[in-house]
């Protein structure tokens, strides 16, 4: 039975003190389920205090980015090596990094490798822009980003990678991809993983959806075929919304487990 993932990306919000207060609120509201992994990605600054504060059985921690070299003269950067022990996950190639900070495919690929080398689970983010969608380029873009991001990942390592489909046009816009669009994208990504690593690996790889996910639409998105979890921005900063989505994932996972026993 596949695990479900609910990951909150806090982006550049909350200072250290506010992060701690908010994490304490989440600790009171977020339920725990055997088959759901819940993680929050605060700022780099808040990772260290939160690593001491959170109950890791209830919530894991993720970083929003990392540099691909382990150490050296790279002023202002934070390496996966430095995150080791503080975070279990790291977002890589988020569209805000690709588009605002001009991160390229080569850099993103190196970051995926750096995460794996340092025992962090990379969450490789892929997704097409509004223009690419309009031009009918979604499949091409997803294939390119998946192939490029996973180049040099071994068949042993692929099970340690999460892939998040985040259509750029749906991020922070209130516009969500419909279940059909999401299923189609998941199918494209899984087929590419199958092509690169074989069918077994493609069945096991966990795929997340992100882009204007809220409590209202979480159930229908999580029920879409091929979706194993959610990567949530804005709504992850509202405790009852985030906790509610964990609950939806947990109940769905229980239902799926029941059906598997019956089959
Ligand atoms: P929103 O949920 O705010 O659209 O952000 C999605 C996102 O970028 C998560 O990484």
GROMACS .gro file of C-alpha atoms and ligand atoms in nm:
model
  273
    1UNK     CA    1   0.000   0.000   0.000
    2UNK     CA    2   0.145   0.331  -0.109
    3UNK     CA    3   0.211   0.597   0.148
    4UNK     CA    4   0.057   0.940   0.112
    5UNK     CA    5   0.253   1.261   0.153
    6UNK     CA    6   0.127   1.597   0.274
    7UNK     CA    7   0.402   1.855   0.248
    8UNK     CA    8   0.367   2.222   0.338
    9UNK     CA    9   0.593   2.473   0.166
   10UNK     CA   10   0.599   2.784   0.383
   11UNK     CA   11   0.805   2.974   0.122
   12UNK     CA   12   0.951   3.306   0.250
   13UNK     CA   13   0.697   3.346   0.529
   14UNK     CA   14   0.720   3.357   0.912
   15UNK     CA   15   1.026   3.458   1.113
   16UNK     CA   16   1.188   3.211   1.353
   17UNK     CA   17   0.962   3.300   1.644
   18UNK     CA   18   0.646   3.289   1.432
   19UNK     CA   19   0.755   2.957   1.283
   20UNK     CA   20   0.792   2.809   1.626
   21UNK     CA   21   0.449   2.934   1.735
   22UNK     CA   22   0.288   2.805   1.417
   23UNK     CA   23   0.457   2.465   1.448
   24UNK     CA   24   0.324   2.442   1.803
   25UNK     CA   25  -0.026   2.509   1.669
   26UNK     CA   26   0.018   2.240   1.404
   27UNK     CA   27   0.138   1.998   1.670
   28UNK     CA   28  -0.199   2.037   1.841
   29UNK     CA   29  -0.406   1.999   1.526
   30UNK     CA   30  -0.229   1.763   1.285
   31UNK     CA   31  -0.343   1.401   1.325
   32UNK     CA   32  -0.103   1.110   1.280
   33UNK     CA   33  -0.172   0.818   1.047
   34UNK     CA   34   0.039   0.514   0.978
   35UNK     CA   35   0.030   0.563   0.603
   36UNK     CA   36   0.065   0.939   0.583
   37UNK     CA   37   0.394   1.126   0.596
   38UNK     CA   38   0.343   1.489   0.691
   39UNK     CA   39   0.624   1.738   0.642
   40UNK     CA   40   0.667   2.113   0.669
   41UNK     CA   41   0.928   2.319   0.485
   42UNK     CA   42   1.000   2.636   0.683
   43UNK     CA   43   1.278   2.886   0.610
   44UNK     CA   44   1.637   2.769   0.655
   45UNK     CA   45   1.655   2.981   0.970
   46UNK     CA   46   1.369   2.801   1.139
   47UNK     CA   47   1.490   2.450   1.055
   48UNK     CA   48   1.731   2.421   1.343
   49UNK     CA   49   1.494   2.530   1.624
   50UNK     CA   50   1.208   2.331   1.470
   51UNK     CA   51   1.426   2.022   1.447
   52UNK     CA   52   1.438   2.032   1.827
   53UNK     CA   53   1.072   2.127   1.867
   54UNK     CA   54   0.869   1.901   1.640
   55UNK     CA   55   0.767   1.548   1.716
   56UNK     CA   56   0.925   1.371   1.420
   57UNK     CA   57   0.667   1.096   1.426
   58UNK     CA   58   0.402   1.358   1.367
   59UNK     CA   59   0.586   1.590   1.127
   60UNK     CA   60   0.906   1.571   0.928
   61UNK     CA   61   1.103   1.875   0.817
   62UNK     CA   62   1.204   1.979   0.470
   63UNK     CA   63   1.421   2.256   0.330
   64UNK     CA   64   1.302   2.465   0.038
   65UNK     CA   65   1.631   2.450  -0.150
   66UNK     CA   66   1.996   2.353  -0.113
   67UNK     CA   67   2.322   2.410  -0.293
   68UNK     CA   68   2.476   2.118  -0.479
   69UNK     CA   69   2.833   2.139  -0.352
   70UNK     CA   70   2.887   1.995  -0.005
   71UNK     CA   71   3.110   2.277   0.124
   72UNK     CA   72   3.343   2.551   0.008
   73UNK     CA   73   3.360   2.915  -0.096
   74UNK     CA   74   2.996   2.965  -0.195
   75UNK     CA   75   2.891   3.274  -0.001
   76UNK     CA   76   2.531   3.274   0.105
   77UNK     CA   77   2.455   2.916   0.005
   78UNK     CA   78   2.345   2.624   0.223
   79UNK     CA   79   2.447   2.273   0.128
   80UNK     CA   80   2.265   1.944   0.159
   81UNK     CA   81   2.549   1.838   0.390
   82UNK     CA   82   2.461   2.125   0.625
   83UNK     CA   83   2.094   2.025   0.618
   84UNK     CA   84   2.170   1.669   0.715
   85UNK     CA   85   2.029   1.596   1.058
   86UNK     CA   86   1.800   1.902   1.046
   87UNK     CA   87   1.575   1.810   0.753
   88UNK     CA   88   1.463   1.486   0.595
   89UNK     CA   89   1.331   1.637   0.272
   90UNK     CA   90   1.445   1.909   0.035
   91UNK     CA   91   1.245   2.076  -0.242
   92UNK     CA   92   1.445   2.097  -0.562
   93UNK     CA   93   1.370   2.289  -0.879
   94UNK     CA   94   1.059   2.461  -0.746
   95UNK     CA   95   0.920   2.681  -1.024
   96UNK     CA   96   0.995   2.992  -0.815
   97UNK     CA   97   1.360   2.884  -0.809
   98UNK     CA   98   1.356   2.803  -1.180
   99UNK     CA   99   1.180   3.123  -1.284
  100UNK     CA  100   1.278   3.392  -1.032
  101UNK     CA  101   1.630   3.269  -0.959
  102UNK     CA  102   1.702   3.127  -1.306
  103UNK     CA  103   1.791   2.780  -1.185
  104UNK     CA  104   1.872   2.562  -1.481
  105UNK     CA  105   1.837   2.191  -1.548
  106UNK     CA  106   2.203   2.120  -1.483
  107UNK     CA  107   2.197   2.285  -1.140
  108UNK     CA  108   1.871   2.110  -1.049
  109UNK     CA  109   2.015   1.772  -1.147
  110UNK     CA  110   2.323   1.835  -0.931
  111UNK     CA  111   2.100   1.932  -0.639
  112UNK     CA  112   1.902   1.607  -0.668
  113UNK     CA  113   2.230   1.418  -0.652
  114UNK     CA  114   2.353   1.628  -0.359
  115UNK     CA  115   2.034   1.552  -0.165
  116UNK     CA  116   2.065   1.177  -0.224
  117UNK     CA  117   2.436   1.182  -0.141
  118UNK     CA  118   2.347   1.342   0.192
  119UNK     CA  119   2.058   1.109   0.281
  120UNK     CA  120   1.786   1.368   0.218
  121UNK     CA  121   1.478   1.288   0.014
  122UNK     CA  122   1.467   1.522  -0.286
  123UNK     CA  123   1.125   1.648  -0.394
  124UNK     CA  124   1.189   1.725  -0.759
  125UNK     CA  125   0.937   1.985  -0.876
  126UNK     CA  126   0.830   1.991  -1.240
  127UNK     CA  127   0.556   2.172  -1.428
  128UNK     CA  128   0.470   2.372  -1.735
  129UNK     CA  129   0.407   2.747  -1.759
  130UNK     CA  130   0.078   2.894  -1.883
  131UNK     CA  131   0.234   2.965  -2.222
  132UNK     CA  132   0.373   2.613  -2.257
  133UNK     CA  133   0.031   2.477  -2.170
  134UNK     CA  134  -0.137   2.701  -2.423
  135UNK     CA  135   0.109   2.586  -2.689
  136UNK     CA  136   0.034   2.219  -2.611
  137UNK     CA  137   0.387   2.164  -2.479
  138UNK     CA  138   0.300   2.015  -2.139
  139UNK     CA  139   0.408   1.659  -2.222
  140UNK     CA  140   0.733   1.775  -2.377
  141UNK     CA  141   0.818   2.002  -2.080
  142UNK     CA  142   0.740   1.736  -1.819
  143UNK     CA  143   0.943   1.474  -2.001
  144UNK     CA  144   1.237   1.712  -2.035
  145UNK     CA  145   1.232   1.817  -1.671
  146UNK     CA  146   1.197   1.461  -1.541
  147UNK     CA  147   1.470   1.321  -1.767
  148UNK     CA  148   1.705   1.604  -1.688
  149UNK     CA  149   1.638   1.610  -1.313
  150UNK     CA  150   1.685   1.235  -1.277
  151UNK     CA  151   1.989   1.200  -1.499
  152UNK     CA  152   2.260   1.027  -1.292
  153UNK     CA  153   2.007   0.895  -1.036
  154UNK     CA  154   2.060   0.520  -1.004
  155UNK     CA  155   1.785   0.257  -1.008
  156UNK     CA  156   1.850   0.201  -0.635
  157UNK     CA  157   1.810   0.570  -0.563
  158UNK     CA  158   1.491   0.637  -0.757
  159UNK     CA  159   1.276   0.493  -0.477
  160UNK     CA  160   1.416   0.772  -0.255
  161UNK     CA  161   1.294   1.049  -0.486
  162UNK     CA  162   0.956   1.224  -0.477
  163UNK     CA  163   0.834   1.411  -0.782
  164UNK     CA  164   0.590   1.700  -0.749
  165UNK     CA  165   0.385   1.812  -1.046
  166UNK     CA  166   0.329   2.182  -0.996
  167UNK     CA  167   0.187   2.353  -1.303
  168UNK     CA  168   0.332   2.704  -1.284
  169UNK     CA  169   0.001   2.863  -1.384
  170UNK     CA  170  -0.169   2.706  -1.082
  171UNK     CA  171   0.078   2.822  -0.818
  172UNK     CA  172  -0.060   3.094  -0.593
  173UNK     CA  173  -0.324   3.184  -0.850
  174UNK     CA  174  -0.628   3.011  -0.704
  175UNK     CA  175  -0.653   2.824  -1.033
  176UNK     CA  176  -0.613   2.448  -0.990
  177UNK     CA  177  -0.551   2.190  -1.255
  178UNK     CA  178  -0.859   1.971  -1.297
  179UNK     CA  179  -0.844   1.602  -1.205
  180UNK     CA  180  -0.817   1.512  -1.573
  181UNK     CA  181  -0.517   1.740  -1.628
  182UNK     CA  182  -0.356   1.606  -1.312
  183UNK     CA  183  -0.412   1.242  -1.405
  184UNK     CA  184  -0.269   1.308  -1.748
  185UNK     CA  185   0.041   1.473  -1.604
  186UNK     CA  186   0.093   1.193  -1.351
  187UNK     CA  187   0.068   0.939  -1.632
  188UNK     CA  188   0.330   1.123  -1.837
  189UNK     CA  189   0.568   1.145  -1.540
  190UNK     CA  190   0.519   0.780  -1.441
  191UNK     CA  191   0.570   0.666  -1.800
  192UNK     CA  192   0.895   0.859  -1.815
  193UNK     CA  193   1.013   0.705  -1.486
  194UNK     CA  194   0.920   0.364  -1.627
  195UNK     CA  195   1.117   0.439  -1.941
  196UNK     CA  196   1.422   0.541  -1.738
  197UNK     CA  197   1.410   0.294  -1.449
  198UNK     CA  198   1.162   0.020  -1.538
  199UNK     CA  199   0.800  -0.057  -1.456
  200UNK     CA  200   0.855  -0.162  -1.095
  201UNK     CA  201   1.027   0.166  -1.013
  202UNK     CA  202   0.751   0.365  -1.183
  203UNK     CA  203   0.487   0.191  -0.974
  204UNK     CA  204   0.675   0.270  -0.655
  205UNK     CA  205   0.772   0.631  -0.719
  206UNK     CA  206   0.552   0.877  -0.527
  207UNK     CA  207   0.402   1.165  -0.722
  208UNK     CA  208   0.264   1.478  -0.557
  209UNK     CA  209   0.045   1.755  -0.692
  210UNK     CA  210   0.091   2.121  -0.599
  211UNK     CA  211  -0.078   2.443  -0.709
  212UNK     CA  212  -0.360   2.620  -0.522
  213UNK     CA  213  -0.446   2.314  -0.314
  214UNK     CA  214  -0.692   2.398  -0.036
  215UNK     CA  215  -0.904   2.203   0.207
  216UNK     CA  216  -1.195   2.234  -0.039
  217UNK     CA  217  -1.025   2.066  -0.333
  218UNK     CA  218  -0.780   1.837  -0.150
  219UNK     CA  219  -1.005   1.530  -0.149
  220UNK     CA  220  -1.075   1.537  -0.521
  221UNK     CA  221  -0.707   1.597  -0.606
  222UNK     CA  222  -0.586   1.322  -0.372
  223UNK     CA  223  -0.840   1.087  -0.527
  224UNK     CA  224  -0.714   1.154  -0.880
  225UNK     CA  225  -0.544   0.852  -1.030
  226UNK     CA  226  -0.169   0.848  -0.977
  227UNK     CA  227  -0.161   1.115  -0.705
  228UNK     CA  228   0.023   1.007  -0.389
  229UNK     CA  229   0.027   1.338  -0.209
  230UNK     CA  230   0.009   1.715  -0.203
  231UNK     CA  231   0.264   1.994  -0.197
  232UNK     CA  232   0.082   2.290  -0.043
  233UNK     CA  233   0.184   2.655  -0.039
  234UNK     CA  234  -0.055   2.919   0.096
  235UNK     CA  235  -0.299   2.680   0.263
  236UNK     CA  236  -0.018   2.514   0.460
  237UNK     CA  237   0.006   2.838   0.661
  238UNK     CA  238  -0.348   2.796   0.792
  239UNK     CA  239  -0.340   2.532   1.066
  240UNK     CA  240  -0.695   2.394   1.032
  241UNK     CA  241  -0.658   2.376   0.651
  242UNK     CA  242  -0.328   2.189   0.671
  243UNK     CA  243  -0.446   1.958   0.948
  244UNK     CA  244  -0.769   1.895   0.755
  245UNK     CA  245  -0.573   1.787   0.449
  246UNK     CA  246  -0.366   1.544   0.656
  247UNK     CA  247  -0.693   1.402   0.784
  248UNK     CA  248  -0.830   1.361   0.430
  249UNK     CA  249  -0.513   1.179   0.324
  250UNK     CA  250  -0.528   0.958   0.631
  251UNK     CA  251  -0.888   0.858   0.579
  252UNK     CA  252  -0.825   0.790   0.209
  253UNK     CA  253  -0.523   0.575   0.295
  254UNK     CA  254  -0.732   0.377   0.544
  255UNK     CA  255  -1.004   0.326   0.283
  256UNK     CA  256  -0.749   0.207   0.026
  257UNK     CA  257  -0.594  -0.033   0.275
  258UNK     CA  258  -0.938  -0.179   0.349
  259UNK     CA  259  -1.009  -0.228  -0.019
  260UNK     CA  260  -0.673  -0.396  -0.070
  261UNK     CA  261  -0.754  -0.650   0.201
  262UNK     CA  262  -1.087  -0.726   0.031
  263UNK     CA  263  -0.928  -0.775  -0.312
  264LIG     P1  264   0.010   2.746  -0.355
  264LIG     O1  265  -0.050   2.626  -0.285
  264LIG     O2  266   0.014   2.868  -0.271
  264LIG     O3  267  -0.050   2.764  -0.491
  264LIG     O4  268   0.164   2.708  -0.380
  264LIG     C1  269   0.197   2.586  -0.434
  264LIG     C2  270   0.344   2.567  -0.422
  264LIG     O5  271   0.421   2.636  -0.485
  264LIG     C3  272   0.391   2.463  -0.331
  264LIG     O6  273   0.526   2.438  -0.347
   0.00000   0.00000   0.00000
